[in-house]
XYZ file of C-alpha atoms in Angstrom:
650
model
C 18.007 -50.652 -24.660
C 17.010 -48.890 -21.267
C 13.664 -47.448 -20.817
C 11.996 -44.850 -18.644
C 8.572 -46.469 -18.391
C 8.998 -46.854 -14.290
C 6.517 -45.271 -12.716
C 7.472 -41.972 -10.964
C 10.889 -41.646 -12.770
C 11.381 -37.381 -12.717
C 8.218 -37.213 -10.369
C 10.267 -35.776 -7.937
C 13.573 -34.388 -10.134
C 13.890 -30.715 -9.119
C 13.168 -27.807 -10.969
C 15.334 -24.738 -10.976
C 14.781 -22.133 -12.009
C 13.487 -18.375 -11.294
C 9.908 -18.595 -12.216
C 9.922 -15.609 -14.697
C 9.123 -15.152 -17.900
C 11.580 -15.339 -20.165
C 11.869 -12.877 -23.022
C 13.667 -13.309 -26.282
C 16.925 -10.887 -25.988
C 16.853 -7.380 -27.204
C 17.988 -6.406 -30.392
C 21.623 -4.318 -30.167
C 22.601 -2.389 -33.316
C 26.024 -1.602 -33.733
C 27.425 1.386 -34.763
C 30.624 1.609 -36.642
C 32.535 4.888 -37.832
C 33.648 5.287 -41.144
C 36.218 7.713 -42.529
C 35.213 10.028 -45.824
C 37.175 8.698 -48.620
C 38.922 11.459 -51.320
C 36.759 13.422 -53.386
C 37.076 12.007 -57.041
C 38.034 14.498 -59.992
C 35.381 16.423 -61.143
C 34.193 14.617 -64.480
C 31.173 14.696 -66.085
C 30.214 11.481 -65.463
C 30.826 11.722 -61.810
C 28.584 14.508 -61.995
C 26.000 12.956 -63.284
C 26.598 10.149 -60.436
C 26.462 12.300 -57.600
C 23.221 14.109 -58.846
C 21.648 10.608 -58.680
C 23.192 9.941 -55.320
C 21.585 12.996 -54.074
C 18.288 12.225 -55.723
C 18.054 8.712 -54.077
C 19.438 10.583 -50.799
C 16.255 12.872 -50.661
C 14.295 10.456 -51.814
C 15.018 7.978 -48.543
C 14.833 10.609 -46.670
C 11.221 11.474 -47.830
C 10.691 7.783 -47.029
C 12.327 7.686 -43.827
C 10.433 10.613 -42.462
C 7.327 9.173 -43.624
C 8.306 6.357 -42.090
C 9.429 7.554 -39.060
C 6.094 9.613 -38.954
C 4.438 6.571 -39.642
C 5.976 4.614 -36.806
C 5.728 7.823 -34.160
C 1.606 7.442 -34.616
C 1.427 4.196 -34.824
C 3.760 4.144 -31.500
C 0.851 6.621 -29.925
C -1.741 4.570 -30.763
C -0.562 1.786 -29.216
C -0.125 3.182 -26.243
C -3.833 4.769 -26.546
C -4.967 1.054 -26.450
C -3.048 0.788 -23.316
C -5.712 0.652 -20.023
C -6.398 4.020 -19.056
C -9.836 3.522 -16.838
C -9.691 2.132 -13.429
C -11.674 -1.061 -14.036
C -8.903 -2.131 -16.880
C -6.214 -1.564 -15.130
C -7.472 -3.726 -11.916
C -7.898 -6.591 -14.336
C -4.629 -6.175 -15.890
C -2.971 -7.475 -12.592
C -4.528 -10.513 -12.626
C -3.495 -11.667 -16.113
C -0.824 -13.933 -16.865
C 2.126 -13.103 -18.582
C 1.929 -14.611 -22.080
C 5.651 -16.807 -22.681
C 7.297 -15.588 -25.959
C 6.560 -18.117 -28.537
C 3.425 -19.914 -27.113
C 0.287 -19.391 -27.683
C -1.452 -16.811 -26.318
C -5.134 -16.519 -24.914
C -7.295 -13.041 -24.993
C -10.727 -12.569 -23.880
C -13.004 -10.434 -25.779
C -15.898 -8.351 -23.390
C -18.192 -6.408 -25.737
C -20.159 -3.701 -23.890
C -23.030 -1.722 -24.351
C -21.505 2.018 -22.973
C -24.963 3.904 -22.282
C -24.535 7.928 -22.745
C -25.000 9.445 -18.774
C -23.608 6.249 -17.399
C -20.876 8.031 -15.072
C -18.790 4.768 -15.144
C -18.750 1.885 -17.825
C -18.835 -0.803 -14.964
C -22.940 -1.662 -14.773
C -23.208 -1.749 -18.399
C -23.959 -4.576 -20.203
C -21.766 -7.310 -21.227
C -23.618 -8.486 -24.709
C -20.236 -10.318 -26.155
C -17.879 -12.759 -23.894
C -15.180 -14.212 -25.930
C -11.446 -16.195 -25.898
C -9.302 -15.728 -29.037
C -6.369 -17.977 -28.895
C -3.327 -17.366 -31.384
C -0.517 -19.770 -31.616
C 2.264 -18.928 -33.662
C 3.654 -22.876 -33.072
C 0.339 -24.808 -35.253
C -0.207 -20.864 -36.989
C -3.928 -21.084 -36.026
C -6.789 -18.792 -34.279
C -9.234 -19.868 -32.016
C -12.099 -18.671 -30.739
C -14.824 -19.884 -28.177
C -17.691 -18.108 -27.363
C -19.743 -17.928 -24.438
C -23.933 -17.483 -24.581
C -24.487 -14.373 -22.234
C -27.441 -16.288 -20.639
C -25.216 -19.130 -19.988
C -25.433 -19.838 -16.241
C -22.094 -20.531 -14.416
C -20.436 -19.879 -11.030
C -19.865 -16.099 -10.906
C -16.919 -14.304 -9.663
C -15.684 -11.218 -8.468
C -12.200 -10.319 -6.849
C -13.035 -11.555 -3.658
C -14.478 -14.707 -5.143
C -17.268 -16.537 -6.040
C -20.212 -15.068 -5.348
C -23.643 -16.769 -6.831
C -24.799 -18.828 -9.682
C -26.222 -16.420 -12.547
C -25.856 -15.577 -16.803
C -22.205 -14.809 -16.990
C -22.167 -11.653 -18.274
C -23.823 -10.578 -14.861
C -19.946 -10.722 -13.882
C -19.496 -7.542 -15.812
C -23.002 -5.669 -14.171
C -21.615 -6.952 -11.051
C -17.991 -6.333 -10.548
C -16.606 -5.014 -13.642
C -14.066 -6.738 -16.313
C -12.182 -8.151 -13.574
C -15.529 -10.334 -12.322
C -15.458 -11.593 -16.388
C -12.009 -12.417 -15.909
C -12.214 -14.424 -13.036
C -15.410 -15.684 -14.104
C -14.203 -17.342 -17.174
C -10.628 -18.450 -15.494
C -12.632 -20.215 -13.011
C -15.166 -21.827 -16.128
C -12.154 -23.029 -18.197
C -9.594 -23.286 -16.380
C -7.296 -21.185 -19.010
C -4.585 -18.870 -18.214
C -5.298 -15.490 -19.779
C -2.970 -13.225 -21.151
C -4.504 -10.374 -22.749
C -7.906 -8.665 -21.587
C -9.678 -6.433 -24.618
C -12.681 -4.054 -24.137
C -15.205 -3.454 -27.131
C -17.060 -0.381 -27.074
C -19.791 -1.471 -28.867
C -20.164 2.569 -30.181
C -17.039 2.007 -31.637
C -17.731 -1.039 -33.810
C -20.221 0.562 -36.237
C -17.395 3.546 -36.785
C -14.837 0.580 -37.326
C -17.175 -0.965 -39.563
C -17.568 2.318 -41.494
C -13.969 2.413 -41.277
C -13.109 -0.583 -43.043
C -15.830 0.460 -46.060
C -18.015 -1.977 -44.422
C -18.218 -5.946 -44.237
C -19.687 -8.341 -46.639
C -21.613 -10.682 -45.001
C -24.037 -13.379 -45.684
C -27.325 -12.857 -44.335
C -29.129 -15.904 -43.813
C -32.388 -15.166 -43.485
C -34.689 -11.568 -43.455
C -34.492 -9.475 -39.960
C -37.123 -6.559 -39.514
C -38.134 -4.839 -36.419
C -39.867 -0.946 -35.892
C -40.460 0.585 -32.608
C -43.561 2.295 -34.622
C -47.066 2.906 -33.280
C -48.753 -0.297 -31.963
C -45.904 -2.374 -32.893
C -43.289 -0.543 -30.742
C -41.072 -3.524 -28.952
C -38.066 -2.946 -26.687
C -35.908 -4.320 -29.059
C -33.919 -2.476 -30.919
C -34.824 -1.723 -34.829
C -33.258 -3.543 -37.668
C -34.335 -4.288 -40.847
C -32.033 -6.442 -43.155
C -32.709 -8.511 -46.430
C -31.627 -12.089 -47.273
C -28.499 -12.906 -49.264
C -24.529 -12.066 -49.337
C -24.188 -8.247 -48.997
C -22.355 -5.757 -47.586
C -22.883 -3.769 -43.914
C -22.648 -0.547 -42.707
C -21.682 -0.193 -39.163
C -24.992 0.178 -37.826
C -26.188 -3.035 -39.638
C -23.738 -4.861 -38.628
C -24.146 -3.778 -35.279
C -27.811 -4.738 -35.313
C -27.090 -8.026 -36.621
C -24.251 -9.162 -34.532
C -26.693 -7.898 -31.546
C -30.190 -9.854 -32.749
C -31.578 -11.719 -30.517
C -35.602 -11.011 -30.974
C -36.792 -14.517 -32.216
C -34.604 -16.977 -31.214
C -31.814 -17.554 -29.105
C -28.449 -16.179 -27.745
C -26.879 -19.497 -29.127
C -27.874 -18.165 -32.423
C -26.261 -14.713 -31.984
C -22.996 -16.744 -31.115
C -22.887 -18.044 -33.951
C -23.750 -14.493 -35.587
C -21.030 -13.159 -33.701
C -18.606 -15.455 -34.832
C -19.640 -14.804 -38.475
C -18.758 -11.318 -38.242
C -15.804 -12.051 -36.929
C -14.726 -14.546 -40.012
C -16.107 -11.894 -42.687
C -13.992 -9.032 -40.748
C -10.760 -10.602 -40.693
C -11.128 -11.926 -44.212
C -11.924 -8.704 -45.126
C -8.902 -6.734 -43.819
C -6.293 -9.526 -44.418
C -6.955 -9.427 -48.410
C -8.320 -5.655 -48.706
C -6.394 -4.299 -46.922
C -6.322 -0.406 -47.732
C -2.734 1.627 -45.549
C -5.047 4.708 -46.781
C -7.501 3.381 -44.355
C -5.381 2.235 -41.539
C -4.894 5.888 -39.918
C -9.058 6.480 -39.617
C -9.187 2.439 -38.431
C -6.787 2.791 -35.614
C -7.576 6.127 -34.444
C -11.256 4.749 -33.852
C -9.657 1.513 -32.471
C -7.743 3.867 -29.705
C -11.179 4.963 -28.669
C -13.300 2.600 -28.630
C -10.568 -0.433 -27.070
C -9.058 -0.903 -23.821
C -6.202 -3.673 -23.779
C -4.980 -5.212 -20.601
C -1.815 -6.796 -20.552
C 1.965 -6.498 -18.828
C 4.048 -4.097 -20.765
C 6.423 -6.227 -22.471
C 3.013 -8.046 -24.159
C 1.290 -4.873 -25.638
C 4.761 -3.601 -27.384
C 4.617 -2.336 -31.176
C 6.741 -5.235 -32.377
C 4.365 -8.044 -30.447
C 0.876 -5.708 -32.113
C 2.542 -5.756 -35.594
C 3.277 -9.260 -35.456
C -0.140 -10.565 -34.034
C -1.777 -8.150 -36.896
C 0.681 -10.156 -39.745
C 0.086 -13.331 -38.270
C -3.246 -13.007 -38.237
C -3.405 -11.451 -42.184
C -1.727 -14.607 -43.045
C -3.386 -17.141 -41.201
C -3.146 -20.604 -43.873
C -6.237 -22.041 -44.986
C -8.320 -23.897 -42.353
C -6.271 -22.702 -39.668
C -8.877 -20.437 -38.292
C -11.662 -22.374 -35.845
C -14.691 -21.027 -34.349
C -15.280 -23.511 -31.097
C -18.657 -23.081 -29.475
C -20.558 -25.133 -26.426
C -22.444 -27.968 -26.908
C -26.017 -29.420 -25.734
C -26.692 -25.791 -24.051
C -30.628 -26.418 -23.273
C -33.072 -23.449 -21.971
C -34.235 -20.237 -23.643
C -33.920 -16.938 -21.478
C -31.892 -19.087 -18.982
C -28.846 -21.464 -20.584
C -27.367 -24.299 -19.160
C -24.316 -26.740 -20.578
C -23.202 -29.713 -18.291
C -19.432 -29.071 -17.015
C -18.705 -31.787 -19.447
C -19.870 -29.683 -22.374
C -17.780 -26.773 -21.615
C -14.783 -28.729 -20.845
C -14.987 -30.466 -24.379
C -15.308 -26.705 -26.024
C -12.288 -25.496 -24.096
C -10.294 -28.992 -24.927
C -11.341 -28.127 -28.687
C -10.641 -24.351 -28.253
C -7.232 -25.283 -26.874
C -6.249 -27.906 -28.937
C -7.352 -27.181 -32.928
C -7.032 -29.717 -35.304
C -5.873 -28.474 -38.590
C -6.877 -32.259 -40.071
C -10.451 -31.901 -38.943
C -12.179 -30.407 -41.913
C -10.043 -33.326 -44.206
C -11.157 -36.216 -42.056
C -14.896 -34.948 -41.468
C -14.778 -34.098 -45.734
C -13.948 -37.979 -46.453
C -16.304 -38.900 -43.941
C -18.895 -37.053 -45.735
C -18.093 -38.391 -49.599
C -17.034 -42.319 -47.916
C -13.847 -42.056 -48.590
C -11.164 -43.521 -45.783
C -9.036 -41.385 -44.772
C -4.649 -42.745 -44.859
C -3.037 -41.605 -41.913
C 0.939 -42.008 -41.822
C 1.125 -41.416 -38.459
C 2.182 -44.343 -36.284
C 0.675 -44.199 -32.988
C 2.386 -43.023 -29.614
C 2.524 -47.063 -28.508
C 4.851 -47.132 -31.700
C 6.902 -44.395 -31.491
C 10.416 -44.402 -29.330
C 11.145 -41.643 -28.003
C 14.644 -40.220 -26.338
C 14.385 -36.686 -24.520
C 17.287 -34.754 -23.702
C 17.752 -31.280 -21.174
C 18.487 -28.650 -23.344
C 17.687 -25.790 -21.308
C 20.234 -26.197 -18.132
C 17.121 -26.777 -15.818
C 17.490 -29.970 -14.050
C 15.161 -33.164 -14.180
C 13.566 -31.581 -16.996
C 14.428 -34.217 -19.625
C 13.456 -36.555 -16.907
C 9.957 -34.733 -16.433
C 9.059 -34.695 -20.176
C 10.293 -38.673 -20.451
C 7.556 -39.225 -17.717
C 4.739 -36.930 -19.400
C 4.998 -38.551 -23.021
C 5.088 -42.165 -21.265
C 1.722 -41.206 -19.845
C 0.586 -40.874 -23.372
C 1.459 -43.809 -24.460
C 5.066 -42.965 -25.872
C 8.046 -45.552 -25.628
C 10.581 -44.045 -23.919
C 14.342 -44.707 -24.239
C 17.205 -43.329 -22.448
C 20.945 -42.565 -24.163
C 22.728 -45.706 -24.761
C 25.625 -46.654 -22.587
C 24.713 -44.791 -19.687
C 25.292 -41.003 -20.821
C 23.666 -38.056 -19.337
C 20.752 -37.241 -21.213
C 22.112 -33.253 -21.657
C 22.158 -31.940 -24.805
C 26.023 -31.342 -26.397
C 25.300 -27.766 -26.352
C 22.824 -25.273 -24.623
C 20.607 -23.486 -23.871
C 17.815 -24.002 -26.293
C 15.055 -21.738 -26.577
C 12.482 -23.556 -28.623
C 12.340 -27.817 -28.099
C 13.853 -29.547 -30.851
C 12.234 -32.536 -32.301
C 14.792 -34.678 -34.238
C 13.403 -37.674 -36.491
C 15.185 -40.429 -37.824
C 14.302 -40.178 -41.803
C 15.154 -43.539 -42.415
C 12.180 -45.156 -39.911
C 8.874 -45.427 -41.656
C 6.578 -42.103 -40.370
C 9.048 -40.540 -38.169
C 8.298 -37.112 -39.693
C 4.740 -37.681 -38.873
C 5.224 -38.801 -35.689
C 7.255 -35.647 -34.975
C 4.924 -33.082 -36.352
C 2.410 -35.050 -34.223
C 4.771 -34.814 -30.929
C 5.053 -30.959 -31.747
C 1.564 -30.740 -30.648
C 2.357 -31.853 -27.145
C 5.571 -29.635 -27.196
C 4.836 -26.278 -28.555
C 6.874 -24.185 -29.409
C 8.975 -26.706 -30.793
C 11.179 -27.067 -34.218
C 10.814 -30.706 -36.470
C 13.640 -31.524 -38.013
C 15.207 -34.555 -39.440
C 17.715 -36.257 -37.131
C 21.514 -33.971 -38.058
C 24.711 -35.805 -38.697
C 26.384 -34.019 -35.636
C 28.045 -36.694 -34.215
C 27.655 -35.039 -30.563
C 24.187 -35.657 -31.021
C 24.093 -39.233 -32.564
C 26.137 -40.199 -29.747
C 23.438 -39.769 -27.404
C 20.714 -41.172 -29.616
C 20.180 -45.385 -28.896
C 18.277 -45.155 -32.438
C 15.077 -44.302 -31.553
C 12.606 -42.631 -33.918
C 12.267 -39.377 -32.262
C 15.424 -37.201 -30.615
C 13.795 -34.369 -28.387
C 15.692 -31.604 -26.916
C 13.780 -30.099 -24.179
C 13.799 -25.778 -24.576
C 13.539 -23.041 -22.438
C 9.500 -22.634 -22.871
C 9.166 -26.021 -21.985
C 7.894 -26.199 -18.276
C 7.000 -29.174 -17.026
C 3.551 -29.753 -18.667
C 1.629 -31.211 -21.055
C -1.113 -29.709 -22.930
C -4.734 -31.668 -22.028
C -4.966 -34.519 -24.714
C -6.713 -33.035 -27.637
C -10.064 -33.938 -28.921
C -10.443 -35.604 -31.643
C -13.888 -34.911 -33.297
C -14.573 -37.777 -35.456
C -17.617 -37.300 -37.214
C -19.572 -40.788 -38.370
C -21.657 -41.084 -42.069
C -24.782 -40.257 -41.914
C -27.520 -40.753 -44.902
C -28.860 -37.646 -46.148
C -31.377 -36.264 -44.254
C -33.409 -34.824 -47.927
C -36.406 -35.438 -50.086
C -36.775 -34.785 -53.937
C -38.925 -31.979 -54.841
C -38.671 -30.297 -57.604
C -41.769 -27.635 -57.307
C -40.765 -25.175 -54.805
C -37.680 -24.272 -56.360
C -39.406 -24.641 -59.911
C -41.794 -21.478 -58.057
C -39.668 -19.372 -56.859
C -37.142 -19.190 -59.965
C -39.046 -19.488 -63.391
C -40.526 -15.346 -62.545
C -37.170 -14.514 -62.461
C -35.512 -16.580 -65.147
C -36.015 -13.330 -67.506
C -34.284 -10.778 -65.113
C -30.907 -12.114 -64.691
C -28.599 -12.548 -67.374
C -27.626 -15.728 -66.390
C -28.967 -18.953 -66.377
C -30.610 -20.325 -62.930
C -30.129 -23.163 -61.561
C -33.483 -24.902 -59.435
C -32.635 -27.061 -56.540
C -34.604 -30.545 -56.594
C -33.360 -31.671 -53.691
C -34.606 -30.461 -50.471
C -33.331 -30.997 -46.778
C -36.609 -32.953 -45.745
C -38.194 -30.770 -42.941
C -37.595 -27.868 -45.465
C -40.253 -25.551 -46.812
C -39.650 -21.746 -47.984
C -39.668 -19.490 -46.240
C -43.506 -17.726 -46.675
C -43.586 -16.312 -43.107
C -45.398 -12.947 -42.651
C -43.012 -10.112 -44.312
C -40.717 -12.860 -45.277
C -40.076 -13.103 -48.815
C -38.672 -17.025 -49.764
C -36.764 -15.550 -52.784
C -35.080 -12.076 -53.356
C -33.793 -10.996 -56.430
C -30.970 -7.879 -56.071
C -28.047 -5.975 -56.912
C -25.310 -7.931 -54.988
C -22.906 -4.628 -55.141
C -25.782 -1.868 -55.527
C -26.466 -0.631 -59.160
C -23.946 -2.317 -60.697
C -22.627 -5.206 -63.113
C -23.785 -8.073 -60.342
C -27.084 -9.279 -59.680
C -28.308 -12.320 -57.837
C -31.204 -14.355 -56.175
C -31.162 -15.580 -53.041
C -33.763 -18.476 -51.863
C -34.301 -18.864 -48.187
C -35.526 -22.078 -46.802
C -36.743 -22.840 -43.245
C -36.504 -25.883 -41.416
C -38.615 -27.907 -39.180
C -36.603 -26.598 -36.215
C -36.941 -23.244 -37.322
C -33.762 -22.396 -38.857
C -32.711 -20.918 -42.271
C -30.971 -21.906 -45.176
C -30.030 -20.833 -48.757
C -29.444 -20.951 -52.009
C -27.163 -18.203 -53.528
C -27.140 -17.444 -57.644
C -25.186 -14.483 -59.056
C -23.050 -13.740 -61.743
C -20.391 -12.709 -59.469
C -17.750 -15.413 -59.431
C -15.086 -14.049 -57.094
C -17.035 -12.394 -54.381
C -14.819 -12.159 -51.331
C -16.384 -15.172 -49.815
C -15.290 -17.743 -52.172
C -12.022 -16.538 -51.582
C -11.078 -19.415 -49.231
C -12.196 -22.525 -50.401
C -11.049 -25.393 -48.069
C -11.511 -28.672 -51.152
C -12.781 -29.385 -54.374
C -14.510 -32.456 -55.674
C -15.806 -33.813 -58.597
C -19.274 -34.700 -57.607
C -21.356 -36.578 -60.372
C -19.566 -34.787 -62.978
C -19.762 -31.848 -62.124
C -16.553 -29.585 -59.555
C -17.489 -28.059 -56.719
C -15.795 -26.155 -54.147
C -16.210 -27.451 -50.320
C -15.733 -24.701 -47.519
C -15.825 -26.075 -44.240
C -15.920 -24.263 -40.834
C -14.017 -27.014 -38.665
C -15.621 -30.068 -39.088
C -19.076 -28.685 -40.627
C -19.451 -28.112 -44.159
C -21.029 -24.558 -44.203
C -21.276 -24.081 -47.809
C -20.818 -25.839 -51.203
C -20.719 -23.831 -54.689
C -20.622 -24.723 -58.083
C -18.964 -22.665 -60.929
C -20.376 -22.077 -64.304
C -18.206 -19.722 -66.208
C -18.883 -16.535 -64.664
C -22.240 -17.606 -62.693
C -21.732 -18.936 -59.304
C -24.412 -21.216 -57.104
C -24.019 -21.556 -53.280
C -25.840 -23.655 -50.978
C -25.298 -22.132 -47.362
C -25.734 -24.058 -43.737
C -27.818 -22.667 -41.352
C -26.151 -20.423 -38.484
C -25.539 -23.388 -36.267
C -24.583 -25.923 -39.490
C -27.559 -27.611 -38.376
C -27.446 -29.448 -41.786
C -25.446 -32.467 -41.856
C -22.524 -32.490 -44.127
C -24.249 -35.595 -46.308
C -27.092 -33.487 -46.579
C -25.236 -30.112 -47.669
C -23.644 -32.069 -50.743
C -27.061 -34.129 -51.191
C -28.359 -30.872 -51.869
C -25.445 -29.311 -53.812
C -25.476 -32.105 -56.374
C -29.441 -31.522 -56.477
C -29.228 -28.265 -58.179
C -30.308 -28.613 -62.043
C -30.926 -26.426 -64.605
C -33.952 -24.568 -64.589
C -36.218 -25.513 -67.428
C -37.212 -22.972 -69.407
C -41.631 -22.462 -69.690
C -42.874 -23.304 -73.158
């Protein structure tokens, strides 16, 4: 058995090649011509038939004009989205053209568009954002950036000073944010998208609004003595749903604590609004959505990557994003208060995360969290042989990848008795990867490769003898594909999160406070919690009220009671009862457990457990993380599995 673990082997193989970007092939509809056959005899059943032929006629034709209507304004507003100011289109021709079936990278700039401003460029950048969506691993990404985050600045002559990044936009526009976060990450960009921040409360309004969980109560006048120059809000605690302008002014808050925590407000909304249109979706809607959309968005991007088909098919992918396939990455250990710092080490780790997701994170950091082990199949790289072929006519690269994967740790192995390592047949578009069924964790070890390889196909090993030919029995065939191109992803970061003990302390009496003047005002029974994260107290702030009792959906058939809890650190969490037990945010439950006897449902935002809920008939009890999941998982299901029954008073 030969191997290719020399160093330098395809170092130096050379790479044809044109060096553009290669698009799938346009789709050619044929036309045939087909002769009238006779007329049939005039009977009364053939009558009958043609009335209903004519009937279904005008009936798709009805359709296909509404259709075709459909498509013509849907066509237009597309091409509304399209840059049409100055600034946009000078980004635009820095972007990188995304490669059809990789994933693709967007960034997000949210501006504040002031009325008399005679250009947009100046204003200010509030929201700085990548969205990554990868049809191969069918996830979204998204990594957000503090606005007071301090980083080298650029514009498009270069860099040009250390200061908050979203001076970039003040400084030079949306190309000085583009450079400025190409030189911070070290990410090609494919797409550049401009949020009128105007334009998100009539999208909002749009959609009917957003329901959103707010975690604690937000109230600021500009009034008399107490005028501020912040802007006014004034929002209660608990799950609810927001107009425009509230969401607005709670995606925007930033009066009593940091720009860290309206990140991870930010991000929030973003969850809420995508849940929100992939399962209500409402075509009624859609006309009023996208006509706001068209003027209150600017997209950047070559004109191949902004095409109806490519929007359609990033707004279905998106609708039906799986389960825990949707992660919101953020920055690390950022220290300081009007100024933010993070050490180049704690962005790089975000964008490595950001990059790379992990669909197995939330199942590995859930076990962690109840002590279970978690059984991987998976055999690693130093146990997995591996024989690449070139199946995309481009020389050395079979001999490229080989070297790549052995600098991971792969065993490579070349064809037996000294073939060519070229595919029987090509070109491929996609990489294939080929496992032998009969090995012990091949499959795994495929699906595992795919992440190195995407776009790439896992399949077991075929019976085409071409094929088997070339393979020397390893447990992994790979045929290299057009979008392969000589690289490697970064190694992706595996976020291992270690067992903590509960960070809690039993106490009955505050909950015991709060609930029993309520316990006659709900029609359902309340549950108290008795266990407490330890640093916790509620919330009794001035004009903060540590328990709310509501109408979840106005004046109608739901009520429910929300507790709010603050911690030593000064954050907020809370305890949710109402007799609404399919509220849109217990649509998407990642587990559930059996925990002392009792099921509860586990929702996990990556590797943090952001809330836990337990069922009761029609009743429903949630115990929500703080912005930042501050709360360890341990102590979110310590906490969970503290909630009893409240006793009724004698």
């Amino acid at each position: 058995m030969r191997t290719t673990l020399k160093r330098g082997v395809g170092r130096g193989a050379e790479v044809n090649g044109n060096g553009r970007a290669v698009y799938p092939p346009s789709t050619v509809t044929a036309v045939s011509r087909y002769e009238q056959p006779p007329l049939p005899g005039r009977t009364g059943l053939g009558l009958v038939r043609r009335i209903l032929l004519v009937t279904l006629l005008v009936a798709l034709s009805l359709v296909l004009a509404a259709a075709g209507g459909l498509y013509l304004w849907f066509h237009q507003s597309v091409a509304a989205i399209r840059c049409h100011e100055s600034d946009c289109r000078t980004a635009q021709k820095r972007l990188v053209v995304s490669l059809p079936g990789q994933a693709a990278i967007g960034l997000i700039v949210g501006y504040d568009y002031r009325v008399g401003d005679q250009t947009k460029v100046g204003s200010r950048s509030d929201t700085v954002m990548l969205v990554r969506a990868d049809p191969a691993t069918k996830t979204i990404s998204l990594l957000s950036f503090p606005r007071d985050l301090i980083v080298p600045v650029y514009c498009k002559g270069g860099f040009v000073t250390d200061d908050r990044i979203n001076s970039a936009f003040s400084r030079c526009g949306s190309t000085g944010t583009l450079e400025t976060v190409k030189h911070l990450t070290g990410l090609p960009v494919n797409y550049l998208i401009k949020v009128d921040f105007h334009g998100f409360k009539e999208i909002v309004d749009q959609l009917g609004g957003v329901w959103m969980d707010v975690d604690r109560r937000y109230y600021n006048r500009n009034t008399g003595s107490y005028a501020t120059n912040f802007a006014n809000i004034n929002l209660q605690p608990g799950y609810q749903q927001l107009g425009g302008g509230s969401a607005l002014e709670f995606v925007r808050y930033r009066h009593t604590d940091s720009d860290l925590y309206r990140l991870a407000r930010q991000q929030e909304f973003v969850r809420a609004f995508k849940e929100q249109v992939a399962k209500n979706f409402d075509v009624t809607r859609l006309q009023g959505i996208v006509s706001t959309v068209t003027h209150s968005v600017e997209v950047a991007a070559c004109k191949a990557c902004l095409s109806d088909t490519t929007v359609l098919r990033y707004a279905l992918f998106a609708a039906t994003l799986p389960n825990g396939h949707f992660f919101q990455d953020r920055i690390s250990d950022v220290a300081g208060y009007a100024e933010l710092h993070a050490s180049s080490t704690s962005i790089q780790d975000a964008v490595n995360q950001f990059a790379n997701p992990d669909v197995t994170v939330a199942k590995v950091a859930n076990a962690t969290a109840l002590g279970k082990k978690v059984k991987t199949k998976t055999p690693p790289p130093q146990s997995t042989s591996v024989t690449v072929l070139n199946g995309n006519e481009v020389a050395g690269s079979a001999a490229n990848a080989s070297y790549l994967l052995a600098q991971r740790g792969y065993l490579m192995v070349l064809p037996p008795n000294g073939l060519e390592p070229n595919a029987p047949t090509s070109p491929y578009f996609h990489s294939q990867i080929y496992f032998d069924a009969k090995q012990k964790g091949a499959k795994a070890a495929a699906v595992a490769l795919q992440k190195l390889l995407q776009p790439a196909d896992v399949r077991a090993l075929p019976k085409d003898p071409r094929l088997r030919a070339l393979d020397p029995g390893s447990m992994l065939l790979v045929i290299v594909g057009q979008t392969f191109h000589n690289t490697l992803p970064q190694a992706p970061v595996v976020v291992v999160p270690k067992r903590q003990p509960a960070y809690v302390r039993f106490d009955r009496g505050p909950g015991d406070e709060l609930l029993r003047p309520l316990a006659s005002k709900v029609p359902f029974r309340l549950e108290v919690p008795t266990i407490l994260e330890r640093s916790s107290n509620p919330d009794t702030l001035p004009s903060d009220k540590p328990v709310r009792l509501y109408w979840i959906d106005g004046r109608g058939k739901h009520k429910a009671i929300r507790m709010v809890f603050r911690t030593g650190g000064n954050e907020f969490w809370g305890i949710e009862e109402t007799n609404w037990a399919d509220a849109p945010a217990l649509a998407d439950k990642s587990f559930q457990h059996d925990l002392g006897g009792r099921e509860f449902q586990l929702y996990y935002s990556g590797s943090h457990l952001h809330m836990v809920v337990l069922k009761n008939g029609h009743t429903s009890y949630w115990g929500v993380n703080t912005l930042l999941d501050s709360l360890s998982n341990e102590t979110m299901l310590a906490i969970a599995k503290g909630l009893k029954p409240l006793i009724p008073p004698k």
